[in-house]
Short mmCIF file of C-alpha atoms in Angstrom, two decimals:
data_model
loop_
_atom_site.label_atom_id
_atom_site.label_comp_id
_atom_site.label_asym_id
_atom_site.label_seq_id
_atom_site.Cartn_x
_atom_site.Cartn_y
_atom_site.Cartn_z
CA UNK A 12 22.73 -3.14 -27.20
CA UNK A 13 19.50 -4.59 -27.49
CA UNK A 14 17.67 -7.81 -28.21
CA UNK A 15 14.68 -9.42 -26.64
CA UNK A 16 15.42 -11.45 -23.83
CA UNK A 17 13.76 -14.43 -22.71
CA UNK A 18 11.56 -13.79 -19.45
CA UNK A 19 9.35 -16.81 -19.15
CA UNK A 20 9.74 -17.43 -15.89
CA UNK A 21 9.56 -13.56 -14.83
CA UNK A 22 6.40 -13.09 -16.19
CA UNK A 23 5.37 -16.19 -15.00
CA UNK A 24 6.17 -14.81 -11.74
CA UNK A 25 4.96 -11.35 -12.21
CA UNK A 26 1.90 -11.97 -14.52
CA UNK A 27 0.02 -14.79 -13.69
CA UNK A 28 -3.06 -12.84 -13.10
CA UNK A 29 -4.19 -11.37 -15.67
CA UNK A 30 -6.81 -8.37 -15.19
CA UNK A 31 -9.24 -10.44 -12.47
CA UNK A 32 -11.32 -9.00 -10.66
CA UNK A 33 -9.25 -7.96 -7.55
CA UNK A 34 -11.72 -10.22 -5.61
CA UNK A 35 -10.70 -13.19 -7.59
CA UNK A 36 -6.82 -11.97 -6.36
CA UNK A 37 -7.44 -11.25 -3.27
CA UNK A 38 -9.59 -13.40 -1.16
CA UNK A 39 -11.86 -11.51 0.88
CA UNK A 40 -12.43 -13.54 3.69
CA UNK A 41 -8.64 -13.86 4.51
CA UNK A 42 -8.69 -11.01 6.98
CA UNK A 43 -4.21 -11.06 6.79
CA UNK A 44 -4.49 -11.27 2.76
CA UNK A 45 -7.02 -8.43 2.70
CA UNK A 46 -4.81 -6.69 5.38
CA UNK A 47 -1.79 -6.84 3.14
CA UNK A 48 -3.18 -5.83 0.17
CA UNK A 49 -4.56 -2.80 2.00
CA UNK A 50 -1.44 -1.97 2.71
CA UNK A 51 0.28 -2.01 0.03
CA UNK A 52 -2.39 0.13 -1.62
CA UNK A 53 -1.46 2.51 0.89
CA UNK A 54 2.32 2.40 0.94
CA UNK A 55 2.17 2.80 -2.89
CA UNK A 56 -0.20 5.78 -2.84
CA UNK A 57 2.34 7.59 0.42
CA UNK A 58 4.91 6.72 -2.15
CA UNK A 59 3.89 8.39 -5.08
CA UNK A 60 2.89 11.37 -2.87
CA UNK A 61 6.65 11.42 -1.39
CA UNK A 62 8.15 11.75 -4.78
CA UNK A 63 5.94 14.65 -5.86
CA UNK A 64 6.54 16.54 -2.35
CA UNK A 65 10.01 15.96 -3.13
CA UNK A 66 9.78 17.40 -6.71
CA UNK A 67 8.77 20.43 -4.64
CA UNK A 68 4.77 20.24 -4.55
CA UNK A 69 3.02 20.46 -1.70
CA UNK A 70 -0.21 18.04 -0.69
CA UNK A 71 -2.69 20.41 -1.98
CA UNK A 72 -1.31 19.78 -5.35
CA UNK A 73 0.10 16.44 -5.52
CA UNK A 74 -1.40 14.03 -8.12
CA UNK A 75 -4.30 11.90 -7.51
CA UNK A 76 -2.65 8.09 -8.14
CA UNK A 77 -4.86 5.32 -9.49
CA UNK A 78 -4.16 1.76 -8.76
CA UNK A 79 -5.81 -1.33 -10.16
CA UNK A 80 -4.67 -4.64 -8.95
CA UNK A 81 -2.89 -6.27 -11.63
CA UNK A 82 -1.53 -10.11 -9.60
CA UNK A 83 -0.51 -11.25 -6.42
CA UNK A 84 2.23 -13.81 -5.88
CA UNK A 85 2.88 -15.74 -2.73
CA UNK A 86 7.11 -15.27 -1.75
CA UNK A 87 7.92 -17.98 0.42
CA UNK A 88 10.32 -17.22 2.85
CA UNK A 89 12.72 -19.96 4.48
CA UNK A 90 12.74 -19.00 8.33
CA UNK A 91 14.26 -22.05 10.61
CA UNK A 92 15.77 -25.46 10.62
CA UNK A 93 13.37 -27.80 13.18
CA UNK A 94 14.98 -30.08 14.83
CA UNK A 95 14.08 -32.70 12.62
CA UNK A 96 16.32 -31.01 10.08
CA UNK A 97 13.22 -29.76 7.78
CA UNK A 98 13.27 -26.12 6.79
CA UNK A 99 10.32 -24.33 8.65
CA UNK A 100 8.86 -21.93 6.08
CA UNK A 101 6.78 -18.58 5.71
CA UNK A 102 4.99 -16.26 3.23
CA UNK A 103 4.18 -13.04 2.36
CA UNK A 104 1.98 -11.85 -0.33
CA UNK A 105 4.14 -9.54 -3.05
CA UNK A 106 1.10 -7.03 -5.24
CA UNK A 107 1.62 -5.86 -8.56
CA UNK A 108 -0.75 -2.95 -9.49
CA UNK A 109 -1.06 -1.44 -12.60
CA UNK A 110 -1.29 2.47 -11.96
CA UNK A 111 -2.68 5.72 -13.94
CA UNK A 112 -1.12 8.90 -12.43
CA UNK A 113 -1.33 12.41 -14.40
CA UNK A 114 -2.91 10.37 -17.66
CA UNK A 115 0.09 8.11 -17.79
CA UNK A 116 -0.05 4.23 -17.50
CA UNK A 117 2.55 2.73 -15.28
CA UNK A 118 3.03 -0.23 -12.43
CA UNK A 119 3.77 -0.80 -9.09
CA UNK A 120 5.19 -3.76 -6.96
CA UNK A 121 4.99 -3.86 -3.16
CA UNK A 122 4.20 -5.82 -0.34
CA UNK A 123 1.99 -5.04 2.92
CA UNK A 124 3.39 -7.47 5.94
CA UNK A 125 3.03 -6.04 9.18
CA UNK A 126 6.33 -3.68 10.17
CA UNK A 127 8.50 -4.90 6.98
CA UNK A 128 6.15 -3.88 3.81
CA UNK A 129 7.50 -1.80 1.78
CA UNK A 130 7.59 -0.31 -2.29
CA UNK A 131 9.89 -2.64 -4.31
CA UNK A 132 9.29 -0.63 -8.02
CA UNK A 133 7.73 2.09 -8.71
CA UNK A 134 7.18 3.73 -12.31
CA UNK A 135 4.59 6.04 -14.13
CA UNK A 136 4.91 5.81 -17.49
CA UNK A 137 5.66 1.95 -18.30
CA UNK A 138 4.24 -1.55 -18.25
CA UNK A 139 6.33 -4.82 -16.69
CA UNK A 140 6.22 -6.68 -19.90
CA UNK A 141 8.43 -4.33 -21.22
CA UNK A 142 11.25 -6.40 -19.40
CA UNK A 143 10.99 -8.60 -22.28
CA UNK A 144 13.34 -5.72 -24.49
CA UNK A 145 14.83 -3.95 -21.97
CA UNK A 146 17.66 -5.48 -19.89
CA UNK A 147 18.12 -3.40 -17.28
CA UNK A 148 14.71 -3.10 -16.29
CA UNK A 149 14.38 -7.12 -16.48
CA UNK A 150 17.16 -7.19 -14.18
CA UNK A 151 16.12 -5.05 -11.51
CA UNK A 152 12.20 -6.20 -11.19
CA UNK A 153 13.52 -10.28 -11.44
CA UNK A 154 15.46 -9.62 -8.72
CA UNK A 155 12.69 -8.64 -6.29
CA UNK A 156 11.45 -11.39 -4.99
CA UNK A 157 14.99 -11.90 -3.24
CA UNK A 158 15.01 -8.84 -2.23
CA UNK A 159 11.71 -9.38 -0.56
CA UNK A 160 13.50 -12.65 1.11
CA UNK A 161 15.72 -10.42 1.75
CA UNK A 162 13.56 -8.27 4.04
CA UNK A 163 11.84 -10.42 5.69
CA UNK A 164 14.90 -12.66 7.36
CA UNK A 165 16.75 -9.34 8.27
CA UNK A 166 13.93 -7.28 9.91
CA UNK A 167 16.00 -6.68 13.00
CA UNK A 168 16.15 -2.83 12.52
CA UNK A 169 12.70 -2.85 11.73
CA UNK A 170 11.30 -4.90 14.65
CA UNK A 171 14.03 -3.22 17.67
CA UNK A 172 12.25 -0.13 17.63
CA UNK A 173 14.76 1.74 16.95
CA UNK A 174 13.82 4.99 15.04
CA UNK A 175 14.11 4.85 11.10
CA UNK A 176 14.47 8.02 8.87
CA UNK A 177 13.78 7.75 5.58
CA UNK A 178 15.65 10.14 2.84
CA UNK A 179 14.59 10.42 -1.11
CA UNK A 180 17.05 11.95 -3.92
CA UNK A 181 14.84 13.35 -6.14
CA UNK A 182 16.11 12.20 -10.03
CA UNK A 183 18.59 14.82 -10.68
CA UNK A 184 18.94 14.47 -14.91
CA UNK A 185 15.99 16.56 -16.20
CA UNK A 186 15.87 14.95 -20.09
CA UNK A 187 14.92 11.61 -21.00
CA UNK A 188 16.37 10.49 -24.61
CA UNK A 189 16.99 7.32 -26.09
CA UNK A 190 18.91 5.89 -28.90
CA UNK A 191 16.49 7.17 -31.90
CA UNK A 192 15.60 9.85 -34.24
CA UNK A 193 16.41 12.82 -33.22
CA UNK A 194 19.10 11.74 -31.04
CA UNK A 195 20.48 9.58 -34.00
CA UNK A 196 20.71 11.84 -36.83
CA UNK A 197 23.76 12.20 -37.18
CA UNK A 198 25.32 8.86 -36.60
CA UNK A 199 26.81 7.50 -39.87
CA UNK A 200 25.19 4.86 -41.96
CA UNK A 201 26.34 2.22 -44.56
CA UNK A 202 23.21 1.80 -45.91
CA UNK A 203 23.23 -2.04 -44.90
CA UNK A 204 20.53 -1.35 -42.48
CA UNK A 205 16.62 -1.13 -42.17
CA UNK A 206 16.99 2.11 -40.89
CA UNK A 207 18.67 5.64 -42.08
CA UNK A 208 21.08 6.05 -39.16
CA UNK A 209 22.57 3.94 -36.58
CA UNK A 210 21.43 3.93 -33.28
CA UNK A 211 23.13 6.42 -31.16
CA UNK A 212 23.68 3.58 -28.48
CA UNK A 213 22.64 3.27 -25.12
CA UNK A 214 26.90 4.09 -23.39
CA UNK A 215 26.90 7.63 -25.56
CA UNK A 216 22.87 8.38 -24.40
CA UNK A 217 23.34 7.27 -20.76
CA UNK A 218 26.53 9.96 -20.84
CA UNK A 219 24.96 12.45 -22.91
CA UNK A 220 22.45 12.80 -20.71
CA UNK A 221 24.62 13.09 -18.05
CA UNK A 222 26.93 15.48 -19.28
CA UNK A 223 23.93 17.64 -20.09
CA UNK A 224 23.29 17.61 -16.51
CA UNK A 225 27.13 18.93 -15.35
CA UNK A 226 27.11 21.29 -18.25
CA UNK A 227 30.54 20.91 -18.64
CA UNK A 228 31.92 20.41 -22.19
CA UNK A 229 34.86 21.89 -24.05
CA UNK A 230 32.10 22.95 -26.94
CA UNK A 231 29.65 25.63 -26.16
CA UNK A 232 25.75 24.04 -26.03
CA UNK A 233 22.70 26.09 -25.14
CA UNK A 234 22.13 23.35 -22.31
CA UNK A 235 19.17 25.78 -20.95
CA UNK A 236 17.29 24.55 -24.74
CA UNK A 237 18.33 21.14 -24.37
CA UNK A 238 16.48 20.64 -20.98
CA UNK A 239 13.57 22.85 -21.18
CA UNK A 240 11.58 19.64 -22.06
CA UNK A 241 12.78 15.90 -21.73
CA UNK A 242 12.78 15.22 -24.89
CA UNK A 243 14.29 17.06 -27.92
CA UNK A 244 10.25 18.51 -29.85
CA UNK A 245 11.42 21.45 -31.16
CA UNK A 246 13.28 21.06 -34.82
CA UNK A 247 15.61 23.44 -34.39
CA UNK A 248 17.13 21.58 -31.73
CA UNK A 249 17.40 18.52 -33.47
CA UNK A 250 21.24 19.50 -35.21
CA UNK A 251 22.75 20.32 -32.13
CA UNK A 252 21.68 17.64 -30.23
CA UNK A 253 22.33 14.86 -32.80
CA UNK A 254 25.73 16.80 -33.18
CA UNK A 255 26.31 16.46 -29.45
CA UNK A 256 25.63 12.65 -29.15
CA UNK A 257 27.36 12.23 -32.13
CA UNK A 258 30.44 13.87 -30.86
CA UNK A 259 30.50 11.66 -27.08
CA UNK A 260 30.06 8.47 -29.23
CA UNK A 261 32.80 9.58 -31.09
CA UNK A 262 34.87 10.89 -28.09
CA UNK A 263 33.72 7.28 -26.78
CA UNK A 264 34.93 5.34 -29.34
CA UNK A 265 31.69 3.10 -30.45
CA UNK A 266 31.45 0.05 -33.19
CA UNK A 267 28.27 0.31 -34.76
CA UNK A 268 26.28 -2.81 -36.20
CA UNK A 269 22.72 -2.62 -37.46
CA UNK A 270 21.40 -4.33 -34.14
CA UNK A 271 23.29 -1.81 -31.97
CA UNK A 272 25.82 1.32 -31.27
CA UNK A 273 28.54 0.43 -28.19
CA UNK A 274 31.47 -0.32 -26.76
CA UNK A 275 33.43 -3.51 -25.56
CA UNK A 276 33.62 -1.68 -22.09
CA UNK A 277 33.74 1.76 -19.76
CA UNK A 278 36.81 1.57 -20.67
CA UNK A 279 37.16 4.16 -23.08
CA UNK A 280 33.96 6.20 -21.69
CA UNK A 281 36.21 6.47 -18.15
CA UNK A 282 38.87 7.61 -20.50
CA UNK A 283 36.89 10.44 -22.26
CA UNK A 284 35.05 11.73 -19.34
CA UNK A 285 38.47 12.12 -17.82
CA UNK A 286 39.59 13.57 -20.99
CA UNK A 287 36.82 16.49 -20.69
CA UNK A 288 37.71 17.21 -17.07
CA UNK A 289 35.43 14.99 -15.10
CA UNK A 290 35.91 13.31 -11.98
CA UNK A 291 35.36 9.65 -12.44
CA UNK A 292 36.10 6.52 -11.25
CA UNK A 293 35.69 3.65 -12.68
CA UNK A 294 35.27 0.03 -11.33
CA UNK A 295 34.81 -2.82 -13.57
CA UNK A 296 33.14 -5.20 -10.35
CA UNK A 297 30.72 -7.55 -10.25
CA UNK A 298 28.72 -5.68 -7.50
CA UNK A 299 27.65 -2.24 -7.15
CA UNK A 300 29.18 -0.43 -4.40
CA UNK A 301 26.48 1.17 -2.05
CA UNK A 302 28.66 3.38 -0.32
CA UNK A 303 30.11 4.89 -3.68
CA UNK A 304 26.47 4.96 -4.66
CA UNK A 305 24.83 6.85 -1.70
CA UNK A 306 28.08 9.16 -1.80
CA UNK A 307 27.17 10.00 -5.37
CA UNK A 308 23.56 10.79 -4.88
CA UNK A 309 24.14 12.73 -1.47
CA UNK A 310 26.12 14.85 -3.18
CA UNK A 311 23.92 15.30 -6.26
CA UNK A 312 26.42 13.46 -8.90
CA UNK A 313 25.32 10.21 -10.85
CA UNK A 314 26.19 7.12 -11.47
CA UNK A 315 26.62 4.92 -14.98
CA UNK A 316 25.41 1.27 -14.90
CA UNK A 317 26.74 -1.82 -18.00
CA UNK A 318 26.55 -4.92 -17.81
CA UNK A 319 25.99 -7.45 -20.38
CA UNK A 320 25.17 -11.31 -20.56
CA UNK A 321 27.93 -11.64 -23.28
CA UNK A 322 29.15 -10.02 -26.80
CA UNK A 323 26.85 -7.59 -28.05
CA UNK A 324 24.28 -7.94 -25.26
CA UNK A 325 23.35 -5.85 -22.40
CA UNK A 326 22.60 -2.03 -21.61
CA UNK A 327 23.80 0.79 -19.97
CA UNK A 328 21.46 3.46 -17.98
CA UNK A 329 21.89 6.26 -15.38
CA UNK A 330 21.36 5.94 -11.55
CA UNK A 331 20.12 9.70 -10.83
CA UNK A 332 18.18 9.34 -8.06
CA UNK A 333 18.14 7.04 -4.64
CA UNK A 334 15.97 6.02 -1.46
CA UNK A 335 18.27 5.99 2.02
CA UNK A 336 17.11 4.87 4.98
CA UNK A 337 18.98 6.11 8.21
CA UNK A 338 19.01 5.97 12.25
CA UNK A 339 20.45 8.96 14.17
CA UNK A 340 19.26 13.16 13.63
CA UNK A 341 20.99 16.29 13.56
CA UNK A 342 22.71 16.45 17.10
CA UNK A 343 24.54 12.77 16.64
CA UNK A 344 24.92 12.47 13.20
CA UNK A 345 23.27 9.62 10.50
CA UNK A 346 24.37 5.59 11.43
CA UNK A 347 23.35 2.48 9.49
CA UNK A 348 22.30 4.25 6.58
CA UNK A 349 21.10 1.90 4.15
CA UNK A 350 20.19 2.40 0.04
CA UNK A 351 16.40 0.88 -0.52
CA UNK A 352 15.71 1.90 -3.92
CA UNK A 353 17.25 3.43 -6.72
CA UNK A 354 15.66 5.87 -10.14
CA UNK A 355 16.77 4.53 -12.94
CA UNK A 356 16.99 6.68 -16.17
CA UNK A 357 17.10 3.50 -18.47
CA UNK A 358 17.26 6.15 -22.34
CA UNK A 359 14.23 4.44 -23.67
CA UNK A 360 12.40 8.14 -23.67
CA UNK A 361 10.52 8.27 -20.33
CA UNK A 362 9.49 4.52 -20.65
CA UNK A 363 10.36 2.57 -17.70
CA UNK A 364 12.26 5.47 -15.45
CA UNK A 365 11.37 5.02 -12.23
CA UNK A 366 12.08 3.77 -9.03
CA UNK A 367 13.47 0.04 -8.33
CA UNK A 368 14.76 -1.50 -5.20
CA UNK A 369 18.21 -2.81 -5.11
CA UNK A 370 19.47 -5.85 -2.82
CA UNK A 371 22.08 -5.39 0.16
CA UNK A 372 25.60 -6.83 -0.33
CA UNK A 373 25.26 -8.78 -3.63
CA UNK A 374 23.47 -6.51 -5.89
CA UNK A 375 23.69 -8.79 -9.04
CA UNK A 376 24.09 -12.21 -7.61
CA UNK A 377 21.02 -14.76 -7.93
CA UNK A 378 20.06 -16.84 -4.78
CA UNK A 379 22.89 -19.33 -5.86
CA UNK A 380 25.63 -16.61 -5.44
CA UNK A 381 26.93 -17.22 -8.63
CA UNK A 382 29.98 -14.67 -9.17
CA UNK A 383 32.67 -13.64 -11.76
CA UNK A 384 35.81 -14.32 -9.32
CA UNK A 385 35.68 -18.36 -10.71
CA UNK A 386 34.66 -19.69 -7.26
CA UNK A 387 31.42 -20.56 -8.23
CA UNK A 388 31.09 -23.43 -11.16
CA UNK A 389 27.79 -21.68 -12.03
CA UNK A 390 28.87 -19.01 -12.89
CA UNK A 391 28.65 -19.84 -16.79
CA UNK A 392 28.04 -16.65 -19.51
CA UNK A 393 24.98 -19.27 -20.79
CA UNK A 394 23.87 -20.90 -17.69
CA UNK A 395 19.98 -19.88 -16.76
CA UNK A 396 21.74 -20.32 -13.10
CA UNK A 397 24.94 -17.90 -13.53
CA UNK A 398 24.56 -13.90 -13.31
CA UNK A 399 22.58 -11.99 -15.42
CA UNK A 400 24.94 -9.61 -16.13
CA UNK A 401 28.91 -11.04 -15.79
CA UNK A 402 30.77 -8.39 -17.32
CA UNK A 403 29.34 -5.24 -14.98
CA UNK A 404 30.83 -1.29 -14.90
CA UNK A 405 30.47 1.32 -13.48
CA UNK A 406 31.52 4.87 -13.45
CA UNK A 407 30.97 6.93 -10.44
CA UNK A 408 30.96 10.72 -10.74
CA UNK A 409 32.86 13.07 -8.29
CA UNK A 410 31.59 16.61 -9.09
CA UNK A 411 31.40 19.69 -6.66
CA UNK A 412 27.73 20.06 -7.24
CA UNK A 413 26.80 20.35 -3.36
CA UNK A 414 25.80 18.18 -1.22
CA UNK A 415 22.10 17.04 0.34
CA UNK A 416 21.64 17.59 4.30
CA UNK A 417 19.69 13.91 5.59
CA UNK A 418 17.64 16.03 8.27
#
């Protein structure tokens, strides 16, 4: 399931600047411009220190973050209809930074408006032109200007005063594969291709790597070996471990072409998960559903994302790991509690895993609302206009691994 997809207007979008000076970005004497910036500098660097706290460090050891301003793009935001009938319009300044955290080379996109600023993607070890290959990943950061629409005409909660909590979910899978040697070495080959094996697919990696977190398989694996790193480095480990993906693609009932390993749906995954005594559910829906979502992550289980812009296209990836936002405490309980980002475990090794914001309502639908039910004459499988992905699934998982207290 891959193939390079055409992102000229993203990167329009997202790279126009290209390594300035951040004076040439930013203009100094705008005093709101500079402000903003500032800002996002800032909520970027709390960010980053959030996550490690969460990991279980404390400030004293957190790592130092590095960020070098990489563009700056102007979101204009629609706000009211004059009485004229002309649409009275607004701004606000969305930074991408390219970061260096811990010797690894990764991005950042945020924006720093007064009361509503806020992280929109946030990843160490990857570089935003690497939407161009994976799918997912394009998804998710093309969406964020929306989302950043989004924000800014709904920033009742924010502006009311009343008091926000927020809540991270630390990434619960500890191993980050993807759909190479080793992982591949035992997938079958007809000797047709450029390379020795098939790819072990993105559907049988994304639930590998899953099912290496439960630890629950009818076959005994040393699961303690396959975890102590992220990746599979020591040779002795490469047999079982190309045995076990082999075995879920198997139980999952791939096609395999030279371009790529998967499966028409989660069709057959939902199937075999059940099969080895999981709780699942599937839903084969055009939008993610949040609550499902924060119910998974609260209670430490994870959640499968496919979708695909039609035959043989697309990618699947792991939701392990979410941002909630909340009112309420301890003594009344949480209200109103809202999902602002997502970590994405996308089984390209530990490129691009990270942390993306995800929209309310809608979570796949472009401005247009272009949707599968037929309603919309946009929606069209080769329309630039239609959904990115029309054919989405996604299995939620339901297992007793405890849940996370909010407070």
């Amino acid at each position: 399931m891959k193939r390079i997809f055409k992102l000229i207007l993203l990167l329009s979008i997202f790279c126009g600047c290209n390594k300035n000076d951040e004076e040439t970005i930013v203009d100094n004497t705008n005093t709101e411009d500079m402000s903003e910036y500032k800002r996002a500098k800032d909520l970027i660097c709390q960010f980053s220190e959030r996550i490690d706290k969460e990991k279980g460090g404390t400030r004293s050891n957190t790592l130092q973050i590095t960020l070098s301003l990489a563009g700056k793009k102007a979101i204009v935001i629609p706000k009211m209809i004059t009485r004229a009938g002309e649409v009275s319009t607004d701004s606000v300044n969305m930074f991408v930074f390219d970061t260096e955290k811990d010797g690894k080379l990764g991005f950042a996109i945020a924006t720093g408006k007064a009361e509503v600023g806020r992280v929109y993607a946030y990843v160490e070890n990857g570089m935003l032109s690497d939407t161009i290959e994976n799918e997912g990943m394009a998804y998710l950061v093309g969406q964020i200007p929306d989302i950043i629409r989004q924000d800014q005409l709904n920033s009742s909660l924010t502006r009311s005063g009343e008091q926000r909590t927020t809540h991270v979910s630390i990434p619960l899978v500890k191993t980050e594969w993807n759909q190479h040697y080793p992982y591949n070495a035992q997938m079958p080959t007809n000797g047709k291709c450029s390379m020795s094996y098939y790819y072990a697919g993105c559907i049988p990696i994304a639930v590998a790597q899953a099912i290496t977190y439960y630890r629950k398989c009818p076959i005994a694996y040393d699961w303690d070996a396959f975890t102590v790193n992220t990746g599979v480095y020591d040779t002795n480990l490469i047999a079982p471990v190309s045995q076990f993906v082999r075995k879920v693609a198997d139980g999952i009932k791939v096609s395999y072409r030279c371009d790529g390993t998967g499966t028409k749906n989660l069709g057959s995954t939902n199937d075999f998960l059940k099969g080895w005594g999981y709780n699942v559910e599937r839903h084969k829906t055009n939008d993610v559903d949040k609550n499902l979502l924060y119910q998974c992550l609260i209670t430490k289980n994870v959640v499968v994302f496919v979708g695909k812009k039609k035959k043989g296209t697309g990618h699947a990836w792991l939701v392990d790991g979410g941002v909630f936002e909340y009112s309420g405490n301890a003594m009344i309980g949480c209200t109103n509690i809202q999902v602002q980002a997502i970590h994405c475990n996308f089984g390209w090794n530990t490129s691009n895993n990270g942390w993306y914001a995800i929209k309310d309502g809608a979570y796949n639908r472009p401005v247009d609302n272009a949707s599968q039910d037929g309603n919309n004459p946009t929606n069209d499988k080769n329309s630039p206009n239609g959904n990115y992905y029309t054919d989405n699934d996604y299995i939620y998982f339901h297992e007793a691994m405890g849940t996370e207290i909010l407070w």
